[in-house]
Amino acid sequence: MAQGTVTEPGLGTGRDATARAPKPRKYDRREAVAGYLFITPWIIGFLIFTLGTMVYSFFISFSDFNLATNRMRPAGLDNYRALIEDPRVMSSLGNTLFYAVLAVPFEICFALFLAMLLNRVTRGAGLFRTLYYLPKMTPMVATSAIFLILLNGNTGAINTGLRLIGISGPQWLVDPAWVKPSIVLMTLWTVSGTMVIFLAALKNVPRDLYEVASLDGAGPVRKFFTITLPMISGAMFFNIIILTIAAFQVFDQAYLLFWRDQNNVAPEASLFYAVYLFQQAFRNFDFGFASAMAWLLFIILIILSSIQVKLGNRFVYYEGDR
Amino acid sequence: MATIGPSTAPPTQAALATAVDPAVEEGARKMTASPEPSKWTVGRILITLLLVGFAALFLYPLVWLVASSLKPASQVFDNRLIPKTWVWDNYAEVWDQLPLLSWMFNSIAIALIAAAAVAISSSIVAFGFAYFRFPGRNVLFGLVLATLMLPASVTMVPTYLIWKQTGFLGSWVPLFGMNLFGSAFYIFLQRQFYLGLPRELFEAARMDGSSYWQLFTRIAMPLSIPSFIIVFLFEFQAAWNNFQGALIYLNGESVEDFTAPLGIAYAMTKYSPTAGGEGDYQYVMVASLLVTLPMLLLFSFGQRYFIEGVATQGRKG
């Protein structure tokens, strides 16, 4: 789907014939000026809030920044050196990585499973889809307020439910080993966005493929791996990239459940990278250090995404070249 | 979309490939089509049971929330889905306990401004990219998409400094200011929509003497109401839920100036029994429910737009 997803910019069919002429195109001067005027809001925003802030952030990361006087003093690599020497940077990075490795596969499998279930029913699919989507509409702060109690190790509904089937549940929010699974559980509750993307992809798999496979004697497992999975690999690839990026930036849940109350001692296992970055920036106002952390995250995400794109190009099936 | 013919991929294709999937888009339309009914078999019963079971799991926390909001402080954590003692007074008391009314007002106002600002500005920019031909257009549009990959934490600190230097700290401006300049994903979405409009429509209006601006306000805007609604609803939800922004920009203000999410976080600490709070957690539950309700309402009216919007792209967060 890398090829052919993109429509040639330009409205309608009228220009297709001329648009792809190899010779340099002549532009209507008035039209070009008007075009630039239309995109001016974005250009201004880009120059200030994207390019401007990136350059600014880059310089701050090499500076000792004093918020009170708004002064930047060149500090060379000091912030980056401090970054490496700070054990909490590494542990928060480790926590985040661990969370991402745990969360993304669970989310993908669960969302795909739900989508396949919904795809199988003829009646009531719309109703179930609506019900499954409600958690996604619940503000994260309400979700956290609910799960803070549901996940309570002693009185919480989740452990109470587990006790009914003879399992003694863990101290979800206290035991360092169960902190990340707790957040994964919360994330799974709001998995319906991913599910809807899978569902849309599943609806698009041609039915005759399954019929032909059935004639050839393929069972459901075989059909899943040889038809379904390849046919939805585009959506799969998209979901994995988006969920990975989101997992690396997880903040709201962790902050609300563990770091909201500054008088409370939170387990170190709940210190995620974005939380520590936020604390450095807006609790300690160490802008230099926080900016260095941000750039480290950015570089990690670029490397990860490009690995995923490389792998994606190998595994994603593109239906013809539409 | 019929007017968009097959075409070669411009330089932005790699970026775009991750942003939209035509199969997904087409599937989104098909989702409403009902397949042929079939008879009940063991497999179908099993699937239905699973679906009902998952529906119960998904709904449980919400039902639990409603129940807890109606309990006295001593029973909030008893996990009964039907309260032993019904305390409707919680809903009267909460307004005295917490400045919930002003939090709701702040949140609604900010979300309305943020959603309107980004929907209008993104439409204008998107029309610029869709209709007009000018040098560097594809490169610039590639840049638009590239900004989707930039993690928010890179720009967080400098953005804060910009608002500090311009004297907007403590106001609502930092919570919607960037929306005045369009937002990459929404520009992309709106542009896709405009590309589906036949160009002849605009050429004819040009012949009749319409200005470029009139092409936008009289033709493009009225025709793009559906995608405009998608953008508006998405951003309204995002702004309504925006916790980190409020935490950065409003946490130092007086409690009445908080938005609803920041206010509930404050109430969680204030009333949480585990943190030595006052233990009246039922008020947190009432407030959480009241903050969730507008979103559920929004969804009941705009479900079609939400599902379609998600299906066509899979929003980043």
XYZ file of C-alpha atoms in Angstrom:
639
model
C 0.000 0.000 0.000
C 2.983 2.220 -0.130
C 2.372 2.525 -3.813
C -0.922 3.831 -4.955
C -2.292 4.993 -1.631
C -1.352 8.448 -2.637
C -3.432 10.425 -4.958
C -1.666 12.957 -7.042
C -2.183 16.281 -5.305
C -4.534 18.426 -7.291
C -8.270 18.404 -7.411
C -10.215 15.987 -9.490
C -9.449 14.398 -12.792
C -9.068 17.563 -14.766
C -5.388 17.949 -14.257
C -4.200 14.371 -14.265
C -3.336 14.451 -17.928
C -1.067 17.450 -17.675
C 0.171 16.983 -14.138
C 2.569 14.222 -14.920
C 4.175 15.834 -17.909
C 7.949 15.490 -17.480
C 8.775 19.031 -18.554
C 8.854 21.756 -15.917
C 5.358 22.982 -15.274
C 4.383 26.581 -15.737
C 2.612 28.037 -12.792
C -0.114 30.606 -12.895
C 1.379 33.444 -10.899
C -1.853 34.573 -9.268
C -2.851 31.037 -8.437
C 0.551 30.287 -6.908
C 0.459 33.419 -4.756
C -3.048 32.564 -3.583
C -1.895 29.044 -2.791
C 0.941 30.330 -0.634
C -1.487 32.658 1.144
C -3.795 29.763 1.924
C -1.029 27.704 3.495
C 0.469 30.690 5.311
C -1.072 29.761 8.687
C 0.700 26.426 8.547
C 3.986 27.987 7.401
C 3.952 30.421 10.327
C 3.065 27.652 12.755
C 5.760 25.419 11.317
C 8.437 28.091 11.536
C 7.590 28.972 15.141
C 6.222 25.845 16.784
C 8.034 23.111 14.893
C 11.263 24.308 13.333
C 11.719 27.111 15.841
C 11.111 24.941 18.871
C 13.311 22.155 17.505
C 16.251 24.478 17.015
C 15.576 26.087 20.380
C 15.339 22.711 22.081
C 18.568 21.600 20.426
C 20.433 24.625 21.777
C 18.901 24.293 25.225
C 20.093 20.710 25.365
C 23.672 22.011 25.061
C 23.124 24.772 27.604
C 22.766 25.377 31.255
C 19.389 27.056 31.346
C 18.308 29.303 34.177
C 14.565 29.861 34.172
C 14.626 32.744 36.659
C 16.835 34.927 34.470
C 15.879 33.219 31.208
C 19.610 32.928 30.483
C 21.273 30.194 28.518
C 24.919 29.461 29.305
C 26.770 27.164 26.908
C 27.426 23.908 28.685
C 28.789 21.729 25.923
C 27.956 18.093 26.468
C 27.284 18.480 30.198
C 23.584 17.639 29.946
C 24.243 14.573 27.842
C 26.977 13.461 30.232
C 24.581 13.922 33.150
C 22.025 11.936 31.204
C 24.290 8.929 30.976
C 25.393 9.219 34.584
C 21.862 9.532 35.951
C 20.709 5.994 36.788
C 17.072 7.123 36.720
C 17.311 8.001 33.025
C 18.433 4.493 32.229
C 15.900 2.863 34.543
C 13.055 4.966 33.153
C 14.159 4.075 29.651
C 14.259 0.422 30.663
C 10.785 0.676 32.200
C 9.436 2.277 29.047
C 11.053 -0.273 26.766
C 9.734 -3.110 28.927
C 6.269 -1.585 28.848
C 6.324 -1.165 25.072
C 7.471 -4.751 24.509
C 4.673 -5.957 26.781
C 1.895 -3.609 25.659
C 2.181 -3.546 21.869
C 1.855 -7.321 21.224
C -1.001 -7.623 23.715
C -2.826 -4.674 22.170
C -2.330 -5.982 18.626
C -3.478 -9.512 19.432
C -6.447 -8.438 21.528
C -7.594 -5.795 19.030
C -7.268 -8.226 16.122
C -9.114 -10.931 18.053
C -12.001 -8.565 18.822
C -12.102 -7.297 15.256
C -12.257 -10.860 13.910
C -15.086 -11.663 16.312
C -17.023 -8.581 15.232
C -16.326 -9.417 11.614
C -17.992 -12.806 12.044
C -21.358 -11.632 13.281
C -24.080 -10.490 10.954
C -26.499 -8.951 13.396
C -25.675 -6.686 16.300
C -22.117 -5.989 15.158
C -22.832 -2.277 15.257
C -24.126 -2.477 18.804
C -21.088 -4.413 20.036
C -18.736 -2.064 18.246
C -20.413 0.869 19.987
C -20.154 -0.797 23.391
C -16.491 -1.691 22.829
C -15.773 1.865 21.805
C -17.159 3.535 24.945
C -13.929 3.096 26.984
C -12.077 4.953 24.236
C -14.395 7.913 24.823
C -13.742 7.917 28.566
C -11.235 10.632 29.501
C -7.964 9.134 30.715
C -8.288 10.900 34.034
C -11.627 9.180 34.702
C -10.167 5.850 33.552
C -7.317 6.314 36.009
C -9.647 7.282 38.852
C -11.633 4.082 38.202
C -8.701 1.717 37.771
C -6.922 3.134 40.800
C -9.670 1.459 42.823
C -10.343 -1.546 40.582
C -6.659 -2.492 40.721
C -6.395 -2.204 44.486
C -4.690 -5.385 45.667
C -6.958 -6.015 48.648
C -10.413 -4.636 47.896
C -10.259 -4.037 44.139
C -12.838 -5.637 41.882
C -10.201 -7.289 39.722
C -8.667 -9.278 42.569
C -12.087 -9.956 44.018
C -13.092 -11.414 40.670
C -9.887 -13.461 40.470
C -10.548 -14.812 43.962
C -13.896 -16.155 42.745
C -12.068 -18.431 40.350
C -9.500 -19.344 42.964
C -6.641 -17.079 41.916
C -5.082 -14.807 44.444
C -4.307 -11.654 42.499
C -1.131 -9.604 42.852
C -0.727 -6.206 44.488
C -1.124 -4.558 41.096
C -0.155 -0.994 41.906
C 2.337 -1.733 44.676
C 4.366 -4.725 43.567
C 7.048 -3.398 41.159
C 6.673 -6.505 39.003
C 2.977 -5.779 38.398
C 3.123 -2.046 37.723
C 3.516 -2.435 33.972
C 0.906 -5.161 33.582
C -1.485 -2.826 35.434
C -1.000 -0.125 32.839
C -1.196 -2.665 30.023
C -4.559 -3.758 31.434
C -5.807 -0.169 31.383
C -4.534 0.256 27.837
C -6.293 -2.926 26.738
C -9.545 -1.507 28.030
C -9.201 1.347 25.548
C -7.996 -0.807 22.642
C -11.036 -0.155 20.444
C -9.325 2.450 18.237
C -6.884 -0.207 17.072
C -9.755 -2.658 16.771
C -11.709 -0.363 14.439
C -8.715 -0.065 12.118
C -8.365 -3.849 11.987
C -12.104 -4.270 11.467
C -12.047 -1.903 8.508
C -9.145 -3.847 7.007
C -10.879 -7.186 7.581
C -14.037 -5.991 5.849
C -11.900 -5.320 2.845
C -10.506 -8.824 2.409
C -12.212 -10.316 -0.662
C -14.505 -13.157 0.414
C -13.831 -15.263 -2.651
C -10.272 -15.791 -1.418
C -11.660 -17.722 1.539
C -14.035 -19.662 -0.665
C -11.229 -20.720 -2.974
C -9.102 -21.692 0.028
C -11.986 -23.759 1.419
C -12.257 -25.631 -1.863
C -8.571 -26.380 -1.570
C -9.245 -27.825 1.860
C -7.605 -25.127 3.960
C -8.679 -25.002 7.594
C -9.383 -21.853 9.600
C -5.816 -21.619 10.964
C -4.319 -22.003 7.526
C -6.723 -19.390 6.131
C -5.777 -16.977 8.886
C -2.072 -17.213 8.155
C -2.224 -17.406 4.369
C -5.096 -15.024 3.638
C -6.195 -12.837 6.548
C -2.800 -11.903 7.911
C -1.215 -10.997 4.548
C -4.316 -9.106 3.435
C -4.425 -6.925 6.536
C -0.652 -6.514 6.849
C -0.944 -2.841 5.901
C -3.225 -2.094 8.822
C -1.083 -4.312 11.051
C 2.041 -2.384 10.139
C 0.328 0.937 10.723
C -1.026 -0.131 14.109
C 2.313 -1.483 15.298
C 4.138 1.754 14.435
C 1.486 3.982 16.008
C 1.193 1.876 19.162
C 4.969 1.697 19.591
C 5.304 5.465 19.368
C 2.426 5.869 21.837
C 3.928 3.316 24.231
C 7.222 5.201 24.313
C 5.411 8.380 25.274
C 3.065 6.916 27.882
C 2.476 9.612 30.462
C -1.093 10.282 31.650
C -1.820 6.842 33.138
C 1.534 6.548 34.889
C 1.426 10.080 36.219
C -2.163 9.853 37.430
C -1.777 6.474 39.084
C 1.659 6.887 40.634
C 3.173 10.368 40.467
C 0.183 12.623 40.927
C 0.752 13.093 44.635
C 4.226 14.419 45.275
C 4.089 13.386 48.926
C 3.477 9.806 47.974
C 6.326 7.383 47.350
C 5.781 5.730 43.986
C 7.493 2.487 43.002
C 10.564 3.144 40.869
C 9.169 0.636 38.367
C 6.457 3.171 37.481
C 8.921 5.879 36.468
C 8.396 6.046 32.715
C 10.594 8.100 30.447
C 7.978 10.761 29.695
C 7.195 11.069 33.406
C 10.830 11.587 34.368
C 11.269 14.065 31.504
C 8.238 15.989 32.715
C 9.561 16.039 36.273
C 12.963 17.303 35.163
C 11.352 20.004 33.024
C 8.461 21.236 35.151
C 9.279 20.162 38.702
C 13.041 20.795 38.780
C 12.949 23.259 35.874
C 16.155 21.719 34.567
C 15.351 22.579 30.969
C 18.799 21.653 29.659
C 18.601 18.142 31.047
C 14.971 17.694 29.942
C 15.784 18.814 26.401
C 18.680 16.384 26.216
C 16.296 13.646 27.335
C 13.807 14.680 24.649
C 16.431 14.432 21.924
C 17.545 11.024 23.149
C 13.905 9.854 22.903
C 13.544 11.377 19.454
C 16.636 9.557 18.192
C 15.462 6.271 19.686
C 12.044 6.660 18.045
C 13.584 7.487 14.665
C 15.784 4.401 14.828
C 12.902 2.189 15.935
C 10.517 3.505 13.294
C 13.023 3.084 10.508
C 13.704 -0.503 11.597
C 9.968 -1.114 11.579
C 9.598 0.458 8.153
C 12.454 -1.739 6.844
C 10.838 -4.859 8.254
C 7.442 -3.651 7.088
C 8.602 -3.330 3.514
C 9.627 -6.956 3.611
C 6.454 -8.349 5.182
C 3.654 -6.054 4.163
C 1.682 -7.273 1.195
C 0.721 -4.549 -1.197
C -2.287 -5.377 -3.272
C -1.129 -4.786 -6.808
C -0.139 -1.263 -7.595
C -3.421 0.436 -7.605
C -13.779 9.659 -4.099
C -14.549 8.505 -7.597
C -12.886 11.484 -9.171
C -9.448 10.597 -7.900
C -7.905 8.482 -10.561
C -5.026 6.059 -10.072
C -1.775 7.902 -10.131
C 1.898 7.729 -9.458
C 3.151 8.343 -5.982
C 4.680 11.709 -5.247
C 7.757 12.009 -3.013
C 5.658 11.991 0.101
C 4.520 8.449 -0.439
C 6.565 6.842 2.300
C 5.234 9.238 4.870
C 1.733 8.924 3.556
C 1.785 5.171 3.520
C 1.961 5.222 7.278
C -0.783 7.798 7.497
C -3.520 6.213 5.495
C -4.417 2.891 4.065
C -6.932 2.873 1.228
C -8.076 -0.611 2.130
C -8.961 0.699 5.540
C -10.795 3.616 4.058
C -12.812 1.440 1.756
C -13.464 -0.991 4.567
C -14.813 1.826 6.668
C -17.527 2.379 4.131
C -18.326 -1.287 3.837
C -18.680 -1.616 7.573
C -22.212 -0.364 7.425
C -23.240 -2.852 4.760
C -24.956 -5.851 6.317
C -23.884 -9.274 5.105
C -26.417 -12.004 4.451
C -27.946 -13.557 7.569
C -27.103 -17.172 8.311
C -28.390 -19.863 10.617
C -27.372 -20.529 14.193
C -24.578 -23.039 14.616
C -22.375 -23.977 17.568
C -19.686 -21.678 16.235
C -22.032 -18.741 15.992
C -23.363 -19.250 19.501
C -19.803 -19.390 20.807
C -18.920 -16.167 19.008
C -21.997 -14.428 20.349
C -21.191 -15.587 23.873
C -17.653 -14.248 23.522
C -18.950 -10.935 22.211
C -21.371 -10.593 25.094
C -18.651 -11.549 27.572
C -16.268 -8.918 26.252
C -19.062 -6.350 26.212
C -19.570 -7.081 29.922
C -15.838 -6.646 30.578
C -15.712 -3.380 28.663
C -18.812 -2.013 30.341
C -18.013 -3.181 33.863
C -15.734 -0.254 34.836
C -18.316 2.237 33.584
C -21.195 0.589 35.388
C -18.959 0.360 38.463
C -18.305 4.088 38.132
C -22.005 4.916 38.025
C -22.672 2.708 41.056
C -19.765 4.117 43.076
C -20.873 7.653 42.398
C -24.141 6.873 44.216
C -22.628 5.311 47.345
C -21.743 6.756 50.732
C -18.023 7.176 51.476
C -17.903 3.990 53.539
C -19.188 1.819 50.684
C -17.397 3.281 47.684
C -14.953 0.392 47.513
C -17.387 -2.466 48.081
C -17.671 -3.285 44.348
C -21.433 -3.687 44.452
C -22.976 -2.764 41.133
C -26.189 -1.845 42.935
C -25.443 0.396 45.915
C -26.547 -0.884 49.312
C -27.322 2.692 50.315
C -28.322 5.091 47.589
C -26.879 8.567 48.105
C -28.307 10.812 45.412
C -27.055 13.683 47.517
C -23.549 13.060 46.160
C -24.682 14.775 43.009
C -25.878 17.800 44.943
C -22.914 17.875 47.306
C -20.160 17.601 44.714
C -20.684 21.183 43.528
C -19.931 22.464 47.041
C -17.051 20.067 47.579
C -15.248 20.852 44.324
C -15.381 23.834 41.944
C -16.628 21.389 39.342
C -18.844 23.929 37.619
C -15.964 26.240 36.797
C -13.768 23.270 35.753
C -16.482 22.146 33.345
C -16.919 25.645 32.046
C -13.161 26.062 31.488
C -12.928 22.712 29.740
C -15.919 23.303 27.496
C -14.720 26.768 26.515
C -11.172 25.613 25.803
C -12.339 22.546 23.883
C -14.731 24.624 21.763
C -12.092 27.207 20.922
C -9.430 24.570 20.266
C -11.695 22.493 18.033
C -13.073 25.449 16.068
C -9.604 26.958 15.636
C -7.969 23.802 14.350
C -10.898 22.830 12.121
C -10.970 26.240 10.410
C -7.228 26.739 10.084
C -6.640 23.171 8.889
C -9.390 23.538 6.276
C -7.827 26.694 4.888
C -4.360 25.159 4.691
C -5.720 21.902 3.297
C -7.534 23.762 0.528
C -4.280 25.525 -0.274
C -2.557 22.177 -0.721
C -5.454 20.559 -2.574
C -6.514 23.129 -5.139
C -3.625 25.434 -5.901
C -0.553 24.642 -7.968
C 2.587 26.336 -6.779
C 6.309 25.563 -6.709
C 7.401 23.400 -3.796
C 3.931 22.202 -2.945
C 4.780 18.508 -2.681
C 7.878 19.187 -0.631
C 5.908 21.382 1.762
C 3.154 18.812 2.075
C 5.795 16.202 2.814
C 6.960 18.474 5.630
C 3.422 18.641 6.977
C 3.352 14.860 7.226
C 6.872 14.676 8.621
C 5.833 16.753 11.627
C 3.543 13.878 12.630
C 6.630 11.917 13.639
C 7.972 14.545 16.007
C 7.438 13.532 19.639
C 5.702 16.190 21.689
C 8.421 16.130 24.347
C 10.971 17.666 21.963
C 8.900 20.811 21.547
C 7.401 20.851 25.042
C 10.060 22.954 26.785
C 10.600 25.558 24.048
C 6.856 25.906 23.555
C 6.530 26.627 27.259
C 9.265 29.283 26.934
C 7.486 30.879 23.984
C 4.273 31.242 25.991
C 6.272 32.502 28.957
C 8.028 35.158 26.901
C 4.827 36.307 25.255
C 3.152 36.611 28.650
C 0.476 33.986 28.051
C 1.393 31.729 30.969
C -1.599 31.146 33.215
C -4.078 31.929 30.452
C -5.931 29.530 28.178
C -3.900 30.551 25.148
C -1.194 27.844 25.482
C -3.941 25.212 25.467
C -5.256 26.177 22.036
C -2.750 28.638 20.558
C -1.019 26.167 18.276
C -4.382 25.177 16.827
C -4.600 28.516 15.024
C -1.939 27.294 12.623
C -3.490 24.037 11.504
C -2.533 20.559 12.585
C -0.739 18.070 10.351
C -3.134 15.163 10.629
C -6.229 17.296 10.162
C -4.688 19.080 7.183
C -4.054 15.675 5.682
C -7.618 14.533 6.359
C -9.270 17.636 4.955
C -6.999 17.648 1.926
C -8.002 14.066 1.130
C -11.594 15.210 1.165
C -11.016 18.215 -1.088
C -9.145 16.026 -3.568
C -12.378 14.142 -4.061
C -14.210 17.209 -5.320
C -14.343 17.628 -9.093
C -12.109 20.438 -10.267
C -14.650 21.531 -12.883
C -16.839 22.784 -10.063
C -14.192 25.314 -9.126
C -13.234 26.197 -12.695
C -16.862 27.052 -13.427
C -17.046 29.319 -10.387
C -13.801 30.980 -11.495
C -15.400 31.690 -14.890
C -18.286 33.344 -13.088
C -15.853 35.658 -11.412
C -15.461 34.103 -7.983
C -12.302 34.952 -6.098
C -10.060 32.176 -4.758
C -11.315 32.913 -1.271
C -14.902 32.544 -2.453
C -14.038 29.158 -3.967
C -13.139 28.129 -0.465
C -15.992 29.717 1.468
C -18.781 29.090 -1.040
C -17.851 25.720 -2.517
C -15.160 23.845 -0.631
C -16.295 24.630 2.907
C -20.003 23.829 2.475
C -19.182 20.584 0.675
C -16.653 19.441 3.263
C -18.957 19.600 6.276
C -18.573 15.847 7.014
C -14.783 15.941 7.257
C -15.013 19.263 9.072
C -17.204 17.553 11.684
C -14.707 14.689 12.015
C -11.897 17.157 12.684
C -14.005 19.170 15.089
C -15.125 16.132 17.104
C -11.652 14.612 17.254
C -10.088 17.811 18.465
C -12.890 18.502 20.906
C -12.257 15.117 22.462
C -8.488 15.632 22.470
C -8.793 19.057 24.081
C -11.351 17.821 26.583
C -9.001 15.009 27.632
C -5.836 17.093 27.559
C -4.293 16.414 30.931
C -0.598 17.074 30.383
C -1.177 20.487 28.835
C -3.305 21.597 31.761
C -0.734 20.179 34.158
C 2.017 22.253 32.578
C 0.131 25.481 32.086
C -2.538 25.655 34.795
C -1.217 23.665 37.745
C 0.183 26.757 39.438
C -3.100 28.664 39.175
C -5.882 28.677 41.740
C -8.043 25.559 41.820
C -11.041 27.257 40.155
C -8.942 27.890 37.064
C -8.228 24.187 36.480
C -9.736 22.271 33.605
C -11.851 19.219 34.373
C -9.044 16.628 33.936
C -6.616 18.602 36.078
C -9.362 19.168 38.632
C -10.129 15.480 38.913
C -6.449 14.687 39.331
C -6.441 17.229 42.144
C -9.555 15.654 43.654
C -7.983 12.186 43.422
C -5.179 13.355 45.669
C -7.448 15.331 47.932
C -9.854 12.477 48.608
C -7.691 9.415 48.099
C -7.710 7.446 51.338
C -4.413 5.750 50.516
C -2.613 9.068 50.311
C -3.952 10.259 53.634
C -6.732 12.231 51.969
C -10.179 12.827 53.342
C -11.512 9.602 51.929
C -14.612 11.031 50.267
C -13.725 9.252 47.045
C -17.369 9.180 45.936
C -16.946 12.797 44.862
C -14.090 11.777 42.582
C -16.441 9.212 41.085
C -19.225 11.749 40.570
C -16.803 14.189 38.971
C -15.313 11.452 36.768
C -18.749 10.466 35.581
C -19.742 14.054 34.872
C -16.556 14.538 32.858
C -17.166 11.336 30.913
C -20.822 12.052 30.107
C -20.218 14.848 27.572
C -17.896 12.497 25.676
C -20.492 9.726 25.642
C -23.058 12.253 24.478
C -20.718 13.440 21.752
C -20.201 9.836 20.706
C -23.914 9.065 20.598
C -24.455 11.932 18.181
C -21.266 11.629 16.187
C -20.461 7.916 16.309
C -20.404 7.656 12.538
C -17.795 10.402 12.332
C -15.630 8.954 15.091
C -15.584 5.452 13.620
C -15.027 6.750 10.106
C -12.279 9.076 11.290
C -10.471 6.340 13.192
C -10.900 3.801 10.443
C -9.483 6.080 7.774
C -6.292 6.709 9.634
C -5.811 5.437 13.118
C -5.084 8.570 14.992
C -1.717 8.808 16.659
C -2.830 8.641 20.271
